[in-house]
Amino acid sequence: MIVITGVTKGLGRALCEGLIKLGHTVVGCGRSLNEIEKLNHLYPDHQFDVVDLSNNQQVQTWAKKVIEKWGSPDFLVNNAAIINQPLPLWEISEEEFVKLTDININGVVRTIRGFLPAMIQQKKGIIVNFSSGWGRSTSPEVVPYCTSKWAIEGLSQGLAQEVPNGIGIIALNPGVINTEMLQTCWKDNASMFESPSQWSRKAIPFILKLTAKNNGQSLTVQ
C-alpha cells in the first residue's frame, strides 16, 4: 500500500496511475475536489481524499482514517509542493513565503507524524521525501522553493538517524520534468524535458526498489 500526497496532477498523478496499473494499492490526497472525485470514480478500489497539508488537523484525521482502513503504508511518498512566482526574495510577500514553507516543509512533517508511528510499530516502511535539484543547488528568483527543498534534505537525513531498523527515510530528487511547476519558473525551456508520464516509467521501479538499506541517503531518479 502506497500513500502519495499531491495526486491530482503532475508527478503525483503520474505515480498514482502508474502504480495502480502495476497492481499496487494507492491512497492519495490533494487539494482539488474535482480531481479527487475523478480519481475515486476511475479507481474505486483505491482511496483519494481532499486534504490541505497546511492544516494539521486535516492531515492527522486523514492519516488515522487511512491506517484504520488500509493499515500501515509500505511507502509514504511526500510529493506535494508548490513553487513561488519568480521574483527576488525581497519582492516576495510574507504571505507567499509562509504559504510555500507551510506546505513544502511543514506539510511533509505533518504526514510523517501521521504515518511514521504505525510504520515503526510494524517495523517496516519507506518514506520518500521529494527534494529537488534546487535542494542541493540554488538559483535566483526561486529562493523560497530552494529554501524548502534544502530543508527536506536536512529533515530526511536527521530523521533517518532517529528511526529504528526496518525503516527507510530517503530524500529523492525526481529530476527535471515538464510539469506546471517547471513551466512557472522556466516557461521557455520546460518543453525540452520529459512529461510526468514518461518520467514515471523509470521513477516507479526506482522508488519500489528502495529499502531500509537506503535510509539516510539523498538519491536522484535515474
Short mmCIF file of C-alpha atoms in Angstrom, two decimals:
data_model
loop_
_atom_site.label_atom_id
_atom_site.label_comp_id
_atom_site.label_asym_id
_atom_site.label_seq_id
_atom_site.Cartn_x
_atom_site.Cartn_y
_atom_site.Cartn_z
CA MET A 1 0.00 0.00 0.00
CA ILE A 2 1.43 3.30 -1.13
CA VAL A 3 0.39 6.72 0.19
CA ILE A 4 1.09 9.67 -2.10
CA THR A 5 0.46 13.35 -1.42
CA GLY A 6 -0.39 15.70 -4.27
CA VAL A 7 -2.04 13.14 -6.58
CA THR A 8 -4.27 15.47 -8.56
CA LYS A 9 -1.66 16.50 -11.16
CA GLY A 10 1.97 16.36 -12.19
CA LEU A 11 4.32 13.78 -10.74
CA GLY A 12 1.88 12.63 -8.08
CA ARG A 13 -0.82 11.86 -10.65
CA ALA A 14 1.66 10.02 -12.90
CA LEU A 15 2.94 7.94 -9.98
CA CYS A 16 -0.58 7.17 -8.84
CA GLU A 17 -1.80 5.94 -12.22
CA GLY A 18 1.38 4.01 -12.96
CA LEU A 19 1.39 2.21 -9.62
CA ILE A 20 -2.28 1.27 -9.92
CA LYS A 21 -1.61 -0.23 -13.36
CA LEU A 22 1.08 -2.39 -11.75
CA GLY A 23 -1.41 -3.71 -9.20
CA HIS A 24 -0.42 -1.68 -6.14
CA THR A 25 -2.96 -0.18 -3.76
CA VAL A 26 -2.72 3.62 -3.79
CA VAL A 27 -4.11 6.04 -1.23
CA GLY A 28 -3.68 9.69 -2.11
CA CYS A 29 -4.62 13.22 -1.26
CA GLY A 30 -4.82 16.56 -2.99
CA ARG A 31 -6.49 19.94 -2.76
CA SER A 32 -8.73 19.81 -5.85
CA LEU A 33 -12.17 18.39 -5.04
CA ASN A 34 -12.98 17.86 -8.73
CA GLU A 35 -9.81 15.89 -9.41
CA ILE A 36 -10.16 13.82 -6.23
CA GLU A 37 -13.71 12.92 -7.24
CA LYS A 38 -12.47 11.90 -10.70
CA LEU A 39 -9.80 9.65 -9.19
CA ASN A 40 -12.28 7.97 -6.87
CA HIS A 41 -14.57 7.36 -9.85
CA LEU A 42 -11.77 5.98 -12.03
CA TYR A 43 -10.21 3.85 -9.30
CA PRO A 44 -12.95 2.77 -6.85
CA ASP A 45 -10.74 0.10 -5.25
CA HIS A 46 -8.34 2.79 -4.02
CA GLN A 47 -8.86 5.86 -1.85
CA PHE A 48 -8.43 9.56 -2.54
CA ASP A 49 -9.27 12.42 -0.20
CA VAL A 50 -9.24 16.20 -0.22
CA VAL A 51 -6.60 17.24 2.30
CA ASP A 52 -4.95 20.60 2.88
CA LEU A 53 -1.42 19.83 4.07
CA SER A 54 -1.21 23.25 5.72
CA ASN A 55 -3.97 22.13 8.12
CA ASN A 56 -2.53 19.79 10.75
CA GLN A 57 -5.94 18.60 11.96
CA GLN A 58 -6.95 17.58 8.46
CA VAL A 59 -3.69 15.70 7.93
CA GLN A 60 -3.88 13.80 11.22
CA THR A 61 -7.56 12.90 10.71
CA TRP A 62 -6.78 11.65 7.20
CA ALA A 63 -3.77 9.60 8.34
CA LYS A 64 -5.80 7.97 11.12
CA LYS A 65 -8.60 7.10 8.69
CA VAL A 66 -6.16 5.63 6.18
CA ILE A 67 -4.36 3.49 8.78
CA GLU A 68 -7.64 2.21 10.22
CA LYS A 69 -8.83 1.09 6.78
CA TRP A 70 -5.64 0.06 4.99
CA GLY A 71 -3.06 -0.45 7.72
CA SER A 72 0.44 0.97 7.85
CA PRO A 73 1.74 2.04 4.42
CA ASP A 74 4.64 0.25 2.78
CA PHE A 75 5.62 3.55 1.17
CA LEU A 76 4.78 7.15 2.04
CA VAL A 77 5.67 9.42 -0.88
CA ASN A 78 5.71 13.09 0.12
CA ASN A 79 5.34 14.60 -3.34
CA ALA A 80 3.05 17.62 -2.79
CA ALA A 81 4.71 21.01 -3.13
CA ILE A 82 4.20 24.46 -4.58
CA ILE A 83 6.62 26.98 -6.05
CA ASN A 84 6.76 30.76 -5.74
CA GLN A 85 6.28 33.21 -8.58
CA PRO A 86 9.81 34.00 -9.82
CA LEU A 87 10.91 37.17 -8.05
CA PRO A 88 13.83 38.37 -5.91
CA LEU A 89 13.32 37.36 -2.30
CA TRP A 90 12.68 40.90 -1.06
CA GLU A 91 9.80 41.27 -3.51
CA ILE A 92 8.07 38.09 -2.34
CA SER A 93 5.39 38.74 0.25
CA GLU A 94 5.41 37.31 3.74
CA GLU A 95 2.13 35.57 2.93
CA GLU A 96 3.50 33.77 -0.13
CA PHE A 97 6.71 32.70 1.63
CA VAL A 98 4.83 31.34 4.64
CA LYS A 99 2.28 29.54 2.45
CA LEU A 100 5.04 27.82 0.49
CA THR A 101 7.05 26.69 3.51
CA ASP A 102 3.89 25.59 5.33
CA ILE A 103 3.10 23.15 2.52
CA ASN A 104 6.58 22.18 1.34
CA ILE A 105 8.17 21.72 4.77
CA ASN A 106 5.50 21.61 7.48
CA GLY A 107 3.17 19.56 5.29
CA VAL A 108 5.82 16.87 4.98
CA VAL A 109 6.39 16.88 8.74
CA ARG A 110 2.64 16.56 9.32
CA THR A 111 2.28 13.47 7.13
CA ILE A 112 5.36 11.92 8.76
CA ARG A 113 3.84 12.48 12.19
CA GLY A 114 0.62 10.91 10.95
CA PHE A 115 2.05 7.74 9.40
CA LEU A 116 5.50 7.05 10.85
CA PRO A 117 4.36 5.77 14.29
CA ALA A 118 2.35 2.99 12.58
CA MET A 119 5.34 2.13 10.41
CA ILE A 120 7.57 1.92 13.46
CA GLN A 121 5.05 -0.34 15.16
CA GLN A 122 5.10 -2.63 12.11
CA LYS A 123 8.92 -2.34 11.98
CA LYS A 124 8.85 -1.61 8.26
CA GLY A 125 8.13 1.16 5.80
CA ILE A 126 9.82 3.59 3.45
CA ILE A 127 9.28 7.36 3.48
CA VAL A 128 10.30 9.13 0.27
CA ASN A 129 10.50 12.90 0.64
CA PHE A 130 10.67 14.61 -2.74
CA SER A 131 13.56 17.03 -2.83
CA SER A 132 14.82 18.78 -5.96
CA GLY A 133 17.94 19.75 -7.83
CA TRP A 134 17.24 23.01 -6.02
CA GLY A 135 17.52 21.14 -2.73
CA ARG A 136 21.20 20.65 -3.48
CA SER A 137 21.92 23.78 -5.50
CA THR A 138 20.38 27.25 -5.81
CA SER A 139 19.02 29.64 -8.40
CA PRO A 140 17.85 33.27 -8.33
CA GLU A 141 14.16 34.16 -8.04
CA VAL A 142 13.19 30.78 -6.55
CA VAL A 143 14.79 31.29 -3.14
CA PRO A 144 11.65 30.25 -1.17
CA TYR A 145 11.43 26.99 -3.12
CA CYS A 146 15.17 26.33 -2.75
CA THR A 147 14.85 27.01 0.98
CA SER A 148 12.07 24.46 1.32
CA LYS A 149 13.87 21.74 -0.61
CA TRP A 150 17.15 22.23 1.27
CA ALA A 151 15.03 21.80 4.41
CA ILE A 152 13.71 18.49 3.04
CA GLU A 153 17.28 17.26 2.64
CA GLY A 154 18.13 18.15 6.25
CA LEU A 155 14.84 16.80 7.57
CA SER A 156 15.33 13.48 5.80
CA GLN A 157 18.92 12.98 6.91
CA GLY A 158 18.19 13.96 10.50
CA LEU A 159 15.07 11.81 10.75
CA ALA A 160 16.99 8.87 9.29
CA GLN A 161 19.18 8.92 12.39
CA GLU A 162 16.14 8.68 14.66
CA VAL A 163 14.16 5.82 13.14
CA PRO A 164 14.70 2.18 14.16
CA ASN A 165 15.93 -0.61 11.91
CA GLY A 166 13.48 -1.58 9.20
CA ILE A 167 12.51 2.00 8.34
CA GLY A 168 13.98 3.98 5.47
CA ILE A 169 13.91 7.77 5.10
CA ILE A 170 15.09 8.95 1.69
CA ALA A 171 15.34 12.41 0.11
CA LEU A 172 14.67 11.91 -3.59
CA ASN A 173 15.39 14.38 -6.36
CA PRO A 174 12.91 13.42 -9.10
CA GLY A 175 14.90 15.23 -11.78
CA VAL A 176 13.73 17.92 -14.21
CA ILE A 177 10.27 17.19 -15.61
CA ASN A 178 7.89 19.26 -17.72
CA THR A 179 5.26 20.00 -15.07
CA GLU A 180 3.16 23.09 -14.36
CA MET A 181 5.66 23.91 -11.64
CA LEU A 182 8.59 23.94 -14.06
CA GLN A 183 6.57 25.99 -16.53
CA THR A 184 6.01 28.59 -13.81
CA CYS A 185 9.71 29.28 -13.39
CA TRP A 186 11.17 28.18 -16.72
CA LYS A 187 8.44 28.66 -19.31
CA ASP A 188 10.64 28.87 -22.40
CA ASN A 189 12.58 25.68 -21.73
CA ALA A 190 10.14 23.42 -19.88
CA SER A 191 9.04 21.66 -23.08
CA MET A 192 12.59 20.37 -23.57
CA PHE A 193 12.08 17.89 -20.73
CA GLU A 194 10.10 14.66 -20.43
CA SER A 195 6.47 14.58 -19.37
CA PRO A 196 5.37 13.23 -15.97
CA SER A 197 4.06 10.04 -17.59
CA GLN A 198 7.38 9.45 -19.37
CA TRP A 199 9.25 10.15 -16.13
CA SER A 200 7.07 7.76 -14.13
CA ARG A 201 8.19 4.78 -16.22
CA LYS A 202 11.66 4.99 -14.71
CA ALA A 203 10.68 6.61 -11.39
CA ILE A 204 8.27 3.89 -10.29
CA PRO A 205 10.73 0.95 -10.47
CA PHE A 206 13.39 3.16 -8.89
CA ILE A 207 11.16 4.01 -5.92
CA LEU A 208 9.87 0.46 -5.48
CA LYS A 209 13.45 -0.84 -5.17
CA LEU A 210 14.17 1.44 -2.19
CA THR A 211 14.63 -0.39 1.11
CA ALA A 212 15.69 0.35 4.66
CA LYS A 213 19.27 -0.08 3.43
CA ASN A 214 18.83 3.29 1.68
CA ASN A 215 17.97 5.02 4.96
CA GLY A 216 19.52 8.48 5.14
CA GLN A 217 20.55 8.61 1.50
CA SER A 218 19.95 11.53 -0.88
CA LEU A 219 19.18 9.99 -4.24
CA THR A 220 18.16 11.06 -7.74
CA VAL A 221 15.79 9.19 -10.05
CA GLN A 222 17.84 7.60 -12.81
#
